[in-house]
XYZ file of N, CA and C in Angstrom:
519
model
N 0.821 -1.198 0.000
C 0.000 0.000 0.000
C 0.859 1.254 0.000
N 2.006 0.932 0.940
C 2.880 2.666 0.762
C 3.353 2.656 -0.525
N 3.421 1.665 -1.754
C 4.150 2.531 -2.733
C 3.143 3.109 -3.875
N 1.957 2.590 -3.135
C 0.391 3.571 -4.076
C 0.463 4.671 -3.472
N 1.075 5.398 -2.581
C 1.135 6.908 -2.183
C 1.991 7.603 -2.489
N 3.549 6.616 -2.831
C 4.272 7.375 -3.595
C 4.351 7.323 -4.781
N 3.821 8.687 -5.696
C 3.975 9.076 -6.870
C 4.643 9.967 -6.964
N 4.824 10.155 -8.206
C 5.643 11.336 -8.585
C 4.428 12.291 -9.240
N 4.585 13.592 -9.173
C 3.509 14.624 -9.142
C 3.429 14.731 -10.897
N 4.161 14.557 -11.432
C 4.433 14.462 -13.099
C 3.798 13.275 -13.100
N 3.819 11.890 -13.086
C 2.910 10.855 -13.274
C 1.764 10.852 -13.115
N 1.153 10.019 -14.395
C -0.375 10.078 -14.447
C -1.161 8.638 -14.543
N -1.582 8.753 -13.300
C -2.049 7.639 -13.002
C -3.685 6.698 -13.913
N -3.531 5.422 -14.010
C -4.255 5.163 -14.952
C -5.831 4.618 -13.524
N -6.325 5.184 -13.644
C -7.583 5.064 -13.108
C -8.452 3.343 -13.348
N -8.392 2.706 -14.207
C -8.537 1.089 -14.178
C -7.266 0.378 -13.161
N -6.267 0.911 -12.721
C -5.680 0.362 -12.014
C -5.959 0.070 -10.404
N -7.206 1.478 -10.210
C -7.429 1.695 -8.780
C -8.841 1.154 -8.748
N -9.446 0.327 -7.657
C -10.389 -0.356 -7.435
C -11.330 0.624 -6.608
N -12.934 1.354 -6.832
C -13.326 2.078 -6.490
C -14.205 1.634 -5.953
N -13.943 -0.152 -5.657
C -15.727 -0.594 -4.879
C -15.442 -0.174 -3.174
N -14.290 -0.391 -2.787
C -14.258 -0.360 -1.546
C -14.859 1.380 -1.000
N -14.253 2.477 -1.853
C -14.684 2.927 -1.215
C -15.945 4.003 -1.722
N -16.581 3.173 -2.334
C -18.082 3.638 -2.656
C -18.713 2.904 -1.861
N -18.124 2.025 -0.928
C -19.264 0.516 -0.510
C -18.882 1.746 1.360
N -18.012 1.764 1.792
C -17.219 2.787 2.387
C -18.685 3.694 2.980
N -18.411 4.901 1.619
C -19.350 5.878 1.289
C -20.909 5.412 1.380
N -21.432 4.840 1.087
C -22.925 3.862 1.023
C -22.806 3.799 1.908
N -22.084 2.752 2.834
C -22.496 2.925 4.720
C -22.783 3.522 5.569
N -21.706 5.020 5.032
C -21.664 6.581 6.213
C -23.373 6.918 5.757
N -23.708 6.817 4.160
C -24.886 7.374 3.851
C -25.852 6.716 4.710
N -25.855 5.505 4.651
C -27.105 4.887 5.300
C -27.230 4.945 6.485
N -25.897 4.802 7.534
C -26.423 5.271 8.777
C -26.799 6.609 9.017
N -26.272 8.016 8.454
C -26.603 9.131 8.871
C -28.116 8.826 7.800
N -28.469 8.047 7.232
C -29.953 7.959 6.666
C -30.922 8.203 7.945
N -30.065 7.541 9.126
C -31.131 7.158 9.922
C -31.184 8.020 11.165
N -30.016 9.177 10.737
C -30.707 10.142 11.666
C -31.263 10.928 10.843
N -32.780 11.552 12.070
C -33.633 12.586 11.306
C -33.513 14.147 11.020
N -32.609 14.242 11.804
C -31.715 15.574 11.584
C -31.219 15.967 10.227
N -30.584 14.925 9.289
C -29.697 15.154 9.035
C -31.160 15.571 7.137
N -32.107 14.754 7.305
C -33.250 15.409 6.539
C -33.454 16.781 6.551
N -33.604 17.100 7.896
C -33.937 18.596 8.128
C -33.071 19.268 7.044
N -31.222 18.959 7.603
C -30.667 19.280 6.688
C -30.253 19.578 5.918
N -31.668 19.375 4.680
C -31.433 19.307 3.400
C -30.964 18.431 2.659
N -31.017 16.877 3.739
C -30.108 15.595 3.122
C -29.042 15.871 3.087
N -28.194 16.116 3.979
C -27.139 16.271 4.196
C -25.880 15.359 3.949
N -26.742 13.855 4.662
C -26.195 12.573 4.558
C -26.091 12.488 3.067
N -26.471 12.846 1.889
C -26.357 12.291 0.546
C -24.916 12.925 0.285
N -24.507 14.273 0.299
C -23.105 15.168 0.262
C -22.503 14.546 1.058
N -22.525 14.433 1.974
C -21.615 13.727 2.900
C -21.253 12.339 2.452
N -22.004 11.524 2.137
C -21.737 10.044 1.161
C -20.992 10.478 0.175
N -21.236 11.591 -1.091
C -20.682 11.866 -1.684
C -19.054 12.413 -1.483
N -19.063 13.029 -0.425
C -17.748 13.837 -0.279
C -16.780 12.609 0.322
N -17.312 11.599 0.810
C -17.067 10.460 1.711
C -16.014 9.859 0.497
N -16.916 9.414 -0.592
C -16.190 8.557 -1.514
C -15.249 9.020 -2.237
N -15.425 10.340 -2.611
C -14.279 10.453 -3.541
C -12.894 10.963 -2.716
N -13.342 11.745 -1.292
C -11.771 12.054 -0.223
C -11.427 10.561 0.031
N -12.000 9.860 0.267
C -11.704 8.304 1.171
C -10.304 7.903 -0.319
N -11.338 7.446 -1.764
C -10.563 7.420 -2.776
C -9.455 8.146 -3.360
N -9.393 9.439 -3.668
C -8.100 10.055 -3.009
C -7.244 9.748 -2.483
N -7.089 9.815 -1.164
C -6.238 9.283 0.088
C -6.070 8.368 -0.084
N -7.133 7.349 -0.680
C -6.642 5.206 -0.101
C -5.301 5.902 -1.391
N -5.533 6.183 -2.611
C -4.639 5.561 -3.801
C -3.427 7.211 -3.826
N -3.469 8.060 -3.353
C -2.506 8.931 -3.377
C -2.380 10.050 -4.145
N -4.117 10.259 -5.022
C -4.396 10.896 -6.627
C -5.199 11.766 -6.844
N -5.136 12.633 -7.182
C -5.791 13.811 -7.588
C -6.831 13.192 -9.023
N -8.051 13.559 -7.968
C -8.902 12.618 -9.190
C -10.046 13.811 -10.074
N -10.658 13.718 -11.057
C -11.083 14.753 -11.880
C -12.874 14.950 -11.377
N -13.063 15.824 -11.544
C -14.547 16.504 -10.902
C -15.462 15.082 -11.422
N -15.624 14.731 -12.804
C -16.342 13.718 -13.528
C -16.427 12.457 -12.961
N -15.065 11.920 -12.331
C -14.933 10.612 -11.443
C -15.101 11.105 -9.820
N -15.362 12.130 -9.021
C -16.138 12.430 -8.176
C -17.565 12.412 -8.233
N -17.708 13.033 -9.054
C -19.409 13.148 -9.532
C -20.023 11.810 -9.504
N -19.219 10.620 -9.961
C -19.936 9.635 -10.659
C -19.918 8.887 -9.147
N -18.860 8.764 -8.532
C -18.103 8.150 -7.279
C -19.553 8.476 -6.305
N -20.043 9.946 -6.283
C -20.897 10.228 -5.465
C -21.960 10.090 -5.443
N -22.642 10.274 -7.203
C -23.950 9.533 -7.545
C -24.222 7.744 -6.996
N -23.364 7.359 -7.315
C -23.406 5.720 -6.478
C -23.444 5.480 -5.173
N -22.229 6.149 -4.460
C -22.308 5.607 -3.624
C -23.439 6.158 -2.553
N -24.298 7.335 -2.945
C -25.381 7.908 -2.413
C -26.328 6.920 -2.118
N -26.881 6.841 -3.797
C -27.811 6.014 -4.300
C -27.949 4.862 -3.529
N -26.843 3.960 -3.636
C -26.520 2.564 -2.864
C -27.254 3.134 -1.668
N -26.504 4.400 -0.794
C -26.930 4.207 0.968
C -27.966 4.656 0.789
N -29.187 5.312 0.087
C -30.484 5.512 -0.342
C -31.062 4.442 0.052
N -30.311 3.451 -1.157
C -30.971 1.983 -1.251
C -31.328 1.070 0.237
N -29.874 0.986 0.594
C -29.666 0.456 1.989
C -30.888 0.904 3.352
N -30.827 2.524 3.393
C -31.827 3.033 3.903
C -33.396 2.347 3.367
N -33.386 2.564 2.637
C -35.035 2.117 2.102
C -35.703 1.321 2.777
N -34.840 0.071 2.126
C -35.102 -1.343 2.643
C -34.777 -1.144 4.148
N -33.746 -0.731 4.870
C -33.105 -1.608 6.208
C -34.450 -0.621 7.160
N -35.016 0.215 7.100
C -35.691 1.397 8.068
C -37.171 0.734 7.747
N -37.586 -0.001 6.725
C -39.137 -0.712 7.192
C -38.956 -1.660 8.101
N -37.863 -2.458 7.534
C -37.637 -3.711 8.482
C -37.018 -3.619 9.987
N -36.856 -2.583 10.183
C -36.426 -2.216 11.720
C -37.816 -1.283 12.219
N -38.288 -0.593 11.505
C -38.956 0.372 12.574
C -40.429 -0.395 12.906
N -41.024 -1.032 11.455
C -42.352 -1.696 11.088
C -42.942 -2.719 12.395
N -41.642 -3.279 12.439
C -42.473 -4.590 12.986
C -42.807 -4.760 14.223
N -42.230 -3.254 15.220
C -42.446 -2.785 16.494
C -43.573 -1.887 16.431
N -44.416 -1.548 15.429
C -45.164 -0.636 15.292
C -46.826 -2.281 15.040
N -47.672 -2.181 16.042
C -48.815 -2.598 16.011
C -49.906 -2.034 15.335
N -51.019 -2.461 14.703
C -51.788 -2.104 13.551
C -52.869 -1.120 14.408
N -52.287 -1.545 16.174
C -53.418 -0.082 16.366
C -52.865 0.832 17.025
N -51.381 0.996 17.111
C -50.838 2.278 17.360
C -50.656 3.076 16.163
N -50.175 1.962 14.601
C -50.335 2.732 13.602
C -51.883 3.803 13.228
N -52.701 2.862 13.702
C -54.185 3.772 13.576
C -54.124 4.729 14.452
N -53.814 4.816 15.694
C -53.312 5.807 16.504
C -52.259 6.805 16.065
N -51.286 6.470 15.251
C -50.789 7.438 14.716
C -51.221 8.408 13.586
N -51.827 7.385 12.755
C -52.799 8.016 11.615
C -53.592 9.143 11.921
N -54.631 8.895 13.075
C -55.445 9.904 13.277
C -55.098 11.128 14.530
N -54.029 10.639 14.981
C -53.030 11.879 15.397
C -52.999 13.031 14.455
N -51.963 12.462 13.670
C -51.398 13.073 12.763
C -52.283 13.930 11.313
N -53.377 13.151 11.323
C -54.147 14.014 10.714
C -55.076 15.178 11.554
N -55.093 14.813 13.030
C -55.992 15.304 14.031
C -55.405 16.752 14.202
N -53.906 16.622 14.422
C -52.836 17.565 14.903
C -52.720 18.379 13.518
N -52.864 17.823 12.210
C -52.892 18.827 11.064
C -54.491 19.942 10.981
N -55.255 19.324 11.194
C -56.779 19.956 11.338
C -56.714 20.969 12.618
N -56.271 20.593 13.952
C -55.789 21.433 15.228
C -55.025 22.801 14.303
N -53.886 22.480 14.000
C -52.664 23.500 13.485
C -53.274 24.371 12.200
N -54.382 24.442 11.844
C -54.839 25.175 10.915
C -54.699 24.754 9.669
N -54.219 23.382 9.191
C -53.278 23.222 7.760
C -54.969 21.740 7.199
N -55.705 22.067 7.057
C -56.643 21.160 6.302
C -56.239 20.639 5.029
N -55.778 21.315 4.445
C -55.025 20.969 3.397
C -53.725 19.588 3.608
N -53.171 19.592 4.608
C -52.140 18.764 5.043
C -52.832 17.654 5.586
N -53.837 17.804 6.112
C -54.711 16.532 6.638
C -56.170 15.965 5.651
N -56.137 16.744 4.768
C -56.357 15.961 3.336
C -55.272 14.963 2.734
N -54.299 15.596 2.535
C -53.541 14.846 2.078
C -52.792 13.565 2.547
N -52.771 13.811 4.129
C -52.913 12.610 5.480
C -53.898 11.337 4.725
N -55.003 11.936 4.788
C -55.942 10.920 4.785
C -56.063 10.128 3.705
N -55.417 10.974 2.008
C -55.707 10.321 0.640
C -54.294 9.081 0.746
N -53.098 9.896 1.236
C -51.948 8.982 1.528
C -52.558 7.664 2.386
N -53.037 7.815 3.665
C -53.355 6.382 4.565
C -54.310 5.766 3.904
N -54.859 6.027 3.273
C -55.710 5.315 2.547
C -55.063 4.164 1.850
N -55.092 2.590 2.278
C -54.108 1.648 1.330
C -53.882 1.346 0.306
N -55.134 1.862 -0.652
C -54.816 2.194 -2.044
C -53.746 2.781 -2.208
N -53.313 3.905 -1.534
C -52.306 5.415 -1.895
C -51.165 4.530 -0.956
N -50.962 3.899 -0.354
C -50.062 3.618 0.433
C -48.384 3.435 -0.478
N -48.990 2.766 -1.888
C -48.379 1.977 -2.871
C -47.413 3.511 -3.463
N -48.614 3.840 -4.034
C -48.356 4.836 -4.727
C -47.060 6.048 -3.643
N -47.761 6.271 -2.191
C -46.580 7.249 -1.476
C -45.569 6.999 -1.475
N -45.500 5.277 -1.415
C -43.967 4.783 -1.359
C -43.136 4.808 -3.174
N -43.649 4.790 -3.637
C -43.426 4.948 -5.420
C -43.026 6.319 -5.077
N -43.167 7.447 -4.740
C -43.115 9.111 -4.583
C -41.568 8.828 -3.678
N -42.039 8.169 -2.750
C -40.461 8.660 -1.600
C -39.328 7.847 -2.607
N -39.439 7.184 -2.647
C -38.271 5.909 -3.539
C -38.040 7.030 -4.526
N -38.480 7.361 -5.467
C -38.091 8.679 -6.634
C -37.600 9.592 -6.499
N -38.351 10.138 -5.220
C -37.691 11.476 -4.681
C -36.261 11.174 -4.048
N -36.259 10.436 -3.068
C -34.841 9.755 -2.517
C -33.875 9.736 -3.729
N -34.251 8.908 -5.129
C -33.749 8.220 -6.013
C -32.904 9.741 -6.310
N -33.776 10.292 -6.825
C -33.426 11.770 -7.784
C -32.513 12.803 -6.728
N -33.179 13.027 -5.283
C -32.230 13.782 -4.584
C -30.848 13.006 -3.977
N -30.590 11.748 -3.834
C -29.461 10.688 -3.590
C -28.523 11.331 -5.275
N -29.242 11.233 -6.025
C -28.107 11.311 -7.208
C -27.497 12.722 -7.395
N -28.669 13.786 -7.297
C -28.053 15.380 -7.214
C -27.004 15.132 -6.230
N -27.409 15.024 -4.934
C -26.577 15.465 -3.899
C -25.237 14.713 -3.891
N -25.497 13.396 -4.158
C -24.382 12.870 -4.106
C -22.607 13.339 -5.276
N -23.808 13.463 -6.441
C -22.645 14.165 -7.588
C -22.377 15.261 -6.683
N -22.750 16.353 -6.126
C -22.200 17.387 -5.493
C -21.664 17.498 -3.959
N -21.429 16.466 -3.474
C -20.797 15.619 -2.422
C -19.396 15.155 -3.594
N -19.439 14.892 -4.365
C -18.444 13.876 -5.181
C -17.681 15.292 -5.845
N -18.444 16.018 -6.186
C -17.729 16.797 -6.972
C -16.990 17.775 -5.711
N -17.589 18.187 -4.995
C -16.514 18.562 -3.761
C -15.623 17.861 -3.260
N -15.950 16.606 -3.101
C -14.804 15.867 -2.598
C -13.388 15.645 -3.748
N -14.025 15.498 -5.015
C -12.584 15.592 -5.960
C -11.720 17.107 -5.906
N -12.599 18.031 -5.995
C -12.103 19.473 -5.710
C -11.286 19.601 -4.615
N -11.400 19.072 -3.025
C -11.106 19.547 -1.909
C -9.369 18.363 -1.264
N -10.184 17.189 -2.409
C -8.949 15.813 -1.983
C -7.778 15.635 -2.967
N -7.162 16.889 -3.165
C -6.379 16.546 -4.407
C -4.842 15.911 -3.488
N -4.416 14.792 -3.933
C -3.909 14.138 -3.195
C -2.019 13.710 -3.834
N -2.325 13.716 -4.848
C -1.240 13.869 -5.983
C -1.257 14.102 -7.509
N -0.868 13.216 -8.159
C -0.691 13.233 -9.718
C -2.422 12.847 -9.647
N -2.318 13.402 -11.129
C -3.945 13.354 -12.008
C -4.327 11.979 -12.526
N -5.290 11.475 -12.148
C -5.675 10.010 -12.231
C -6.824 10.146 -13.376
N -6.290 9.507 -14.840
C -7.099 9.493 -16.215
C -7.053 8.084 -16.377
């Protein structure tokens, strides 16, 4: 591994030589656990840049290389996406099966109760067309897309900062 750090700053490193699963797989992990804090939504999805910036500094550093905005970008779109993915799936199967079919009804009509209280009828319309199990299908089709589409922005711009900020040596083409 130390003689992948020493380059010479004139050498140009061939990019099929360096293996980028480790640390997109790396990057996908940090994403999915900060998936699962709710903060980090507030955020602005914070966790997706951060996955992004994750993979391409981590990559950088492992191989010793100043890598180009385009192989950040791409580095960050994935490895987002992936901890998107990871999130998706791993947060029904943990939160669901502690949740009983009549606290969920208890939550339902909370939550639409507390939108009608707060002045927002409009928000507790939309409560009610969502719980409805017809729409159930369909909300989850909406979050998966939206995730899908904001995992890939953020992550290219997580990636593309991280190639900008990790220049580490010679230019890796």
């Amino acid at each position: 591994m130390s003689e992948l750090l020493e380059r010479d700053e004139d050498e140009i490193v061939d990019l099929d030589t360096c293996s980028q699963k480790k640390s997109i797989a790396l990057a996908a992990a940090i994403t999915a656990v900060l998936g699962f804090v709710g903060y980090s939504y507030l955020f602005l999805c914070i966790h997706f840049v951060i996955g992004g910036l994750a993979a391409a500094g981590h990559f950088a550093k492992r191989f010793g290389i100043t890598i180009s905005i385009f192989t950040g970008v791409k580095m960050g779109a994935i490895s987002s996406f992936l901890g998107m993915l990871i999130t998706f799936v791993a947060f029904p199967l943990w939160a669901l099966p502690s949740i009983t079919d009549e606290e969920w009804a208890k939550l339902r009509e909370e939550f639409i109760r507390q939108a009608y209280e707060s002045g927002q009828p409009e928000a507790a319309e939309v409560g009610e067309r969502i719980f409805v199990s017809d729409n159930a299908t369909m909300f989850l089709v909406g979050i998966f897309i939206a995730g899908t589409v904001l995992s890939l922005v953020l992550g290219s711009l997580g990636g593309m900062l991280g190639a900008t900020f990790f220049k580490k040596g010679p230019e890796a083409k």
